[in-house]
Short mmCIF file of C-alpha atoms in Angstrom, two decimals:
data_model
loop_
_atom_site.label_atom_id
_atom_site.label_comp_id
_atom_site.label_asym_id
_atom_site.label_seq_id
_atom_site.Cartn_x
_atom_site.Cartn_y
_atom_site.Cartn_z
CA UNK A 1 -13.97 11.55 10.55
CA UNK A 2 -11.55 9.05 11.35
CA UNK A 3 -7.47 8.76 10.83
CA UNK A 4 -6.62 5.69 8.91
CA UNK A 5 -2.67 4.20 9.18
CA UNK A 6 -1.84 2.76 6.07
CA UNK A 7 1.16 -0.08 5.92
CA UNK A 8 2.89 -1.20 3.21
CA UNK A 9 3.82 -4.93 3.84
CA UNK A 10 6.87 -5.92 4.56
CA UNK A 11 9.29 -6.35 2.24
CA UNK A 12 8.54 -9.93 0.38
CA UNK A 13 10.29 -12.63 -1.71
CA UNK A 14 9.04 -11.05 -4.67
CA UNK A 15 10.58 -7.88 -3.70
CA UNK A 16 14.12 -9.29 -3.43
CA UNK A 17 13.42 -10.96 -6.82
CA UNK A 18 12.30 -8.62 -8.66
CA UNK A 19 8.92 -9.98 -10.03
CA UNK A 20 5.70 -8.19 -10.06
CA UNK A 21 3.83 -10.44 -7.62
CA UNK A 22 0.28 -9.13 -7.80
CA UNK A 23 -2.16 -11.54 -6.84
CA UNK A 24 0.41 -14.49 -7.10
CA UNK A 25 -0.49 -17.03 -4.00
CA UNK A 26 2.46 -17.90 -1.81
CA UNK A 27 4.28 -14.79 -2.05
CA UNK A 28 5.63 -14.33 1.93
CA UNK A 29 8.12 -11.88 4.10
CA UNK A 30 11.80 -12.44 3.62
CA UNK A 31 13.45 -12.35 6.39
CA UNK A 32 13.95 -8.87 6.60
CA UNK A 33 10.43 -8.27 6.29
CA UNK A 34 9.59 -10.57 8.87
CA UNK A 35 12.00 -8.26 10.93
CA UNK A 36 10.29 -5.37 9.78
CA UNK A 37 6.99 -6.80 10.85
CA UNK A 38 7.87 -8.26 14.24
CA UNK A 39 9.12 -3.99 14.64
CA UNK A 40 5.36 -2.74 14.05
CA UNK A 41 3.64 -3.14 17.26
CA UNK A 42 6.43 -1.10 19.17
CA UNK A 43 6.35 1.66 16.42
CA UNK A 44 2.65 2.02 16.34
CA UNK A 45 2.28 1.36 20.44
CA UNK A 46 1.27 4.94 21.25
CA UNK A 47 -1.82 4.67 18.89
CA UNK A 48 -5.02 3.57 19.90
CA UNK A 49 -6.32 1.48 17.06
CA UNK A 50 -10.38 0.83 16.88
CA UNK A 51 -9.95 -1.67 13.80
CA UNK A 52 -7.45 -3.54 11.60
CA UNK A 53 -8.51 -3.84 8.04
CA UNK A 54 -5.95 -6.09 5.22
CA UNK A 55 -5.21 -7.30 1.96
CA UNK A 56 -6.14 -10.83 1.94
CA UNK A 57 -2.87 -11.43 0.69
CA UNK A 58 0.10 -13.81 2.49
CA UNK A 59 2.57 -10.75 2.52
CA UNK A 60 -0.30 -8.67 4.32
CA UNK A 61 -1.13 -11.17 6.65
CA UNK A 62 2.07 -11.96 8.06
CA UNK A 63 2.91 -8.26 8.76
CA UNK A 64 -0.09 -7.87 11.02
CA UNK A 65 0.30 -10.71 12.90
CA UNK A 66 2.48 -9.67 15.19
CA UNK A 67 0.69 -6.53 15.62
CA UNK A 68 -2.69 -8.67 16.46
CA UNK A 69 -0.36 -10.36 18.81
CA UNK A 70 0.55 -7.82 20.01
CA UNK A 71 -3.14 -6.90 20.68
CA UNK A 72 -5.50 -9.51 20.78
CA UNK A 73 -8.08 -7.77 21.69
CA UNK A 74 -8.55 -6.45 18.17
CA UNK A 75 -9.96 -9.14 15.46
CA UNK A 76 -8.44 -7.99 12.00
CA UNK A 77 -11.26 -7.57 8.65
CA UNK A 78 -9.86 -8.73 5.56
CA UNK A 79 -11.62 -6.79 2.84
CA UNK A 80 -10.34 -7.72 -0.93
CA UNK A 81 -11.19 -3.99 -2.62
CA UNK A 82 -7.65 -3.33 -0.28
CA UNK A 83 -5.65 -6.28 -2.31
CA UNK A 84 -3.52 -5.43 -4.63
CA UNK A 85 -3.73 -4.45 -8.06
CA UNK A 86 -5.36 -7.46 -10.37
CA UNK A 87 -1.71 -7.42 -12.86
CA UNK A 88 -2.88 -10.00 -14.98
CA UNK A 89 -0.61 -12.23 -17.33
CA UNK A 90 2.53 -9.41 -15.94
CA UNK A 91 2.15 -11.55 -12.46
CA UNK A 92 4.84 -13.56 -11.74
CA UNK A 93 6.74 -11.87 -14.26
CA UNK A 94 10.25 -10.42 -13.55
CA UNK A 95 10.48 -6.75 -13.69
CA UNK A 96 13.23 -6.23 -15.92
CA UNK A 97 11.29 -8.12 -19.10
CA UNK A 98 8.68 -6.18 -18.36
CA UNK A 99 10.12 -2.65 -18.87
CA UNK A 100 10.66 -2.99 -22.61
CA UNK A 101 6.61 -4.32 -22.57
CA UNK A 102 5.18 -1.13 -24.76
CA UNK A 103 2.60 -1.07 -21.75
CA UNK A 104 5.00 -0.01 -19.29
CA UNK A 105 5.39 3.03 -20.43
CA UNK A 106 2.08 3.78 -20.52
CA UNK A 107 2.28 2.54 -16.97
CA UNK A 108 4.63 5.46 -16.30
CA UNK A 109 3.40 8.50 -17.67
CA UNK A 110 0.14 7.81 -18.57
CA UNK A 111 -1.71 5.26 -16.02
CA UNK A 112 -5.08 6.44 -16.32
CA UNK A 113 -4.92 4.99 -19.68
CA UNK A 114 -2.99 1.95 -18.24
CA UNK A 115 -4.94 -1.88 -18.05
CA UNK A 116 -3.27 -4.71 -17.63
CA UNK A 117 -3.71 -7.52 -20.12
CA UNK A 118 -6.14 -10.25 -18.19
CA UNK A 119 -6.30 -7.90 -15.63
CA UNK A 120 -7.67 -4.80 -14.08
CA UNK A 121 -6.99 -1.20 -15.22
CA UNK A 122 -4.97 1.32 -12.44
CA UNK A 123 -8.28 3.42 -12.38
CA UNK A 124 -10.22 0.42 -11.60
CA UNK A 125 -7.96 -0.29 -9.00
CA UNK A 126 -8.09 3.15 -7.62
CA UNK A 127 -11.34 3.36 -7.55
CA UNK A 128 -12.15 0.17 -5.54
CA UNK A 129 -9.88 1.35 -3.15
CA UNK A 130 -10.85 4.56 -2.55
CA UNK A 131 -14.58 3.03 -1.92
CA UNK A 132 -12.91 0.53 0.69
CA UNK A 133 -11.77 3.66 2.40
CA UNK A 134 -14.55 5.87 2.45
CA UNK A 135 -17.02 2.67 3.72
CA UNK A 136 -14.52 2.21 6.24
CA UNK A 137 -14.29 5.87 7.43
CA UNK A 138 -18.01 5.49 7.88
CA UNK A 139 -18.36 2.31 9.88
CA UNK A 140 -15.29 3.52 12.36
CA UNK A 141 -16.94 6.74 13.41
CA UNK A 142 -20.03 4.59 13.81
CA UNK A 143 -19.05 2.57 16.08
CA UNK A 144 -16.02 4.14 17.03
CA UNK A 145 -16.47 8.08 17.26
CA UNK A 146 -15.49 10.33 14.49
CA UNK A 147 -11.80 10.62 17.05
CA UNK A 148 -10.74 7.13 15.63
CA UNK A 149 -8.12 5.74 14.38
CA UNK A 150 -7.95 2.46 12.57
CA UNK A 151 -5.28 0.78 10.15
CA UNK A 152 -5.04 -1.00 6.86
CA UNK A 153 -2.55 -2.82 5.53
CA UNK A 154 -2.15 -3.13 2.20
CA UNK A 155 0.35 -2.65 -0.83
CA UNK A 156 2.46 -0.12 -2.52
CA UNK A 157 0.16 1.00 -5.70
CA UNK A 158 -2.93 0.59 -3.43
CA UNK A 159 -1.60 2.99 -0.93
CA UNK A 160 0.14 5.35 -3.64
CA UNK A 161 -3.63 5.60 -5.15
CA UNK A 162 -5.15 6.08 -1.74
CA UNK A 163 -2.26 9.00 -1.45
CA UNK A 164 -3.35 10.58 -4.93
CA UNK A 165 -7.01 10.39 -4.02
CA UNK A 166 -6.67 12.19 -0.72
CA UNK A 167 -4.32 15.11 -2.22
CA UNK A 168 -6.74 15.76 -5.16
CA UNK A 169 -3.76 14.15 -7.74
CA UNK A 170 -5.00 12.58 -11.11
CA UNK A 171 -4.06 9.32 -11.17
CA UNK A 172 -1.68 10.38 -13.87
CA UNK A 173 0.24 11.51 -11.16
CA UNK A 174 0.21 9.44 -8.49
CA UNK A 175 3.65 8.10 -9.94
CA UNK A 176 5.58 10.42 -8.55
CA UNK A 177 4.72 9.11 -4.99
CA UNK A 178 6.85 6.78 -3.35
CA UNK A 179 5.88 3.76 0.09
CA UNK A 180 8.64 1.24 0.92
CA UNK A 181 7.96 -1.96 2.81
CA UNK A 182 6.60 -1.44 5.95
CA UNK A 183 6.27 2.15 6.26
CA UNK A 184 3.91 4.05 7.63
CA UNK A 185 1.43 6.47 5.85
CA UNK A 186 -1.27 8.38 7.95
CA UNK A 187 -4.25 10.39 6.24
CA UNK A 188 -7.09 12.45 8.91
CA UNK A 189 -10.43 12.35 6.84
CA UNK A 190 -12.42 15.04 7.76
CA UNK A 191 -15.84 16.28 6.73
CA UNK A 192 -14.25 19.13 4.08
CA UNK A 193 -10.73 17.14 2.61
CA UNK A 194 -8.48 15.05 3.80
CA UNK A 195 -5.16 16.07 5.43
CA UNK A 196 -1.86 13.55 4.74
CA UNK A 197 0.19 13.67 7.55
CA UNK A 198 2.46 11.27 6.91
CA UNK A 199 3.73 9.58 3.81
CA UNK A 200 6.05 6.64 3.72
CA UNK A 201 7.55 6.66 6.85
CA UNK A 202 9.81 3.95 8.04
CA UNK A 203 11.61 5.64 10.87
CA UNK A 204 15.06 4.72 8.49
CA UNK A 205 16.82 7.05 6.18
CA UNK A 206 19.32 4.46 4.80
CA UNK A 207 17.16 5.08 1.44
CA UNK A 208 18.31 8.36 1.01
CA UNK A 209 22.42 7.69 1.54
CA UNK A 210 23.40 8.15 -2.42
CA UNK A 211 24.35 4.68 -4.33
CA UNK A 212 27.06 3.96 -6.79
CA UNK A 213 24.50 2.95 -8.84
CA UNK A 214 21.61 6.57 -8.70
CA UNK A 215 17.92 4.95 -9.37
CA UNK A 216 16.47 5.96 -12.32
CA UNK A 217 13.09 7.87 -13.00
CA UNK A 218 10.83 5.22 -13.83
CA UNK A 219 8.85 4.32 -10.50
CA UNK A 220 9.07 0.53 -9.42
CA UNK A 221 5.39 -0.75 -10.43
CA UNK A 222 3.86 -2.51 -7.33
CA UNK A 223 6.28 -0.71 -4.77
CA UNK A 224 9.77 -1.47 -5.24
CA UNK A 225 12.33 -3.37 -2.72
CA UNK A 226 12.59 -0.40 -0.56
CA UNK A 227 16.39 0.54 0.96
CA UNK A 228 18.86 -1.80 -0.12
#
């Protein structure tokens, strides 16, 4: 079965601001996502993509483009099961009057049990995702040959999920599992289990220099900002 890339999107103006975008329209790149964008086609240029799959999603869209640019040859799918989670009255909301939200918690250490009020719940979510993926796997090796390798791009608790799903994690779990903007996450399906052979990679390790201020344990919901 095939290899799928998954990318984050670049880091956005809702990163930077600290608000839980969801499905908010007119969230775009900042600039340093649009940097981190215009840097894709040169770090995946070795790979022979059969198909480009993405969020509908502004943030999305403007990271592939200059990957699509960069090969126009390839016609990009948008497929919304990929989009990211449905957050309900939290979108738009900054993240630091959310954490004292009794939900968040739950959102923590428990998100199984976690759905978001006029939203979706982070199984839902999971489980829509991991369908995307597996009709996805099936239509590349179609037409493609079961060698493939195609790419989505999508967002950070998408791609966490999609992580989880492959390694046999409960959701409750999944956590503990960190993607920055942009990087690169690489999972070979095969007809037995999945093998992750990559996970969050951004080619940068300025993440892991320590900082006056250490991050704390709670994991940024929808991603985080990435390195500083």
């Amino acid at each position: 079965m095939p290899t799928l890339i998954l990318v984050r999107h670049g880091r956005s103006t809702a990163n930077t601001e600290g608000l839980l975008a969801g499905w908010t329209p007119g969230v775009a790149l900042d600039e340093r996502g649009t940097a981190q964008a215009a840097a894709l086609p040169g770090r995946l240029a070795e790979l022979p993509l059969a198909e480009i799959v993405t969020s509908p999603l502004q943030r999305c869209q403007e990271t592939i483009r200059p990957l699509l640019q960069a090969r126009p040859d390839l016609s990009p799918h948008t497929d919304e099961r990929i989009g990211e989670c449905h957050y309900g009255d939290w979108s738009g909301r900054k993240l630091d009057e959310l954490k004292d939200e009794p939900l968040m918690e739950v959102v923590q250490a428990h998100p199984s049990a976690a759905a978001f009020p006029g939203g979706e719940s982070m199984r839902a979510m999971q489980t829509r995702a991991a369908e995307a993926v597996r009709e996805w796997n099936a239509r590349v090796e179609r037409d493609h040959g079961a060698d493939a390798v195609y790419l989505m791009c999508s967002h950070g608790d998408i791609i966490k999920s999609l992580v989880a799903d492959a390694l046999g994690l409960h959701l409750d779990l999944f956590q503990r599992i960190s993607v920055e903007p942009c990087s690169i996450t690489a999972i070979r399906y095969t007809r037995l289990r999945p093998f992750l052979v990559r996970l969050g990679d951004t080619g940068d390790f300025t993440s892991l220099v320590p900082r006056e201020e250490p991050p704390g344990g709670e994991a940024p919901v929808g991603g985080g900002a990435g390195a500083p």
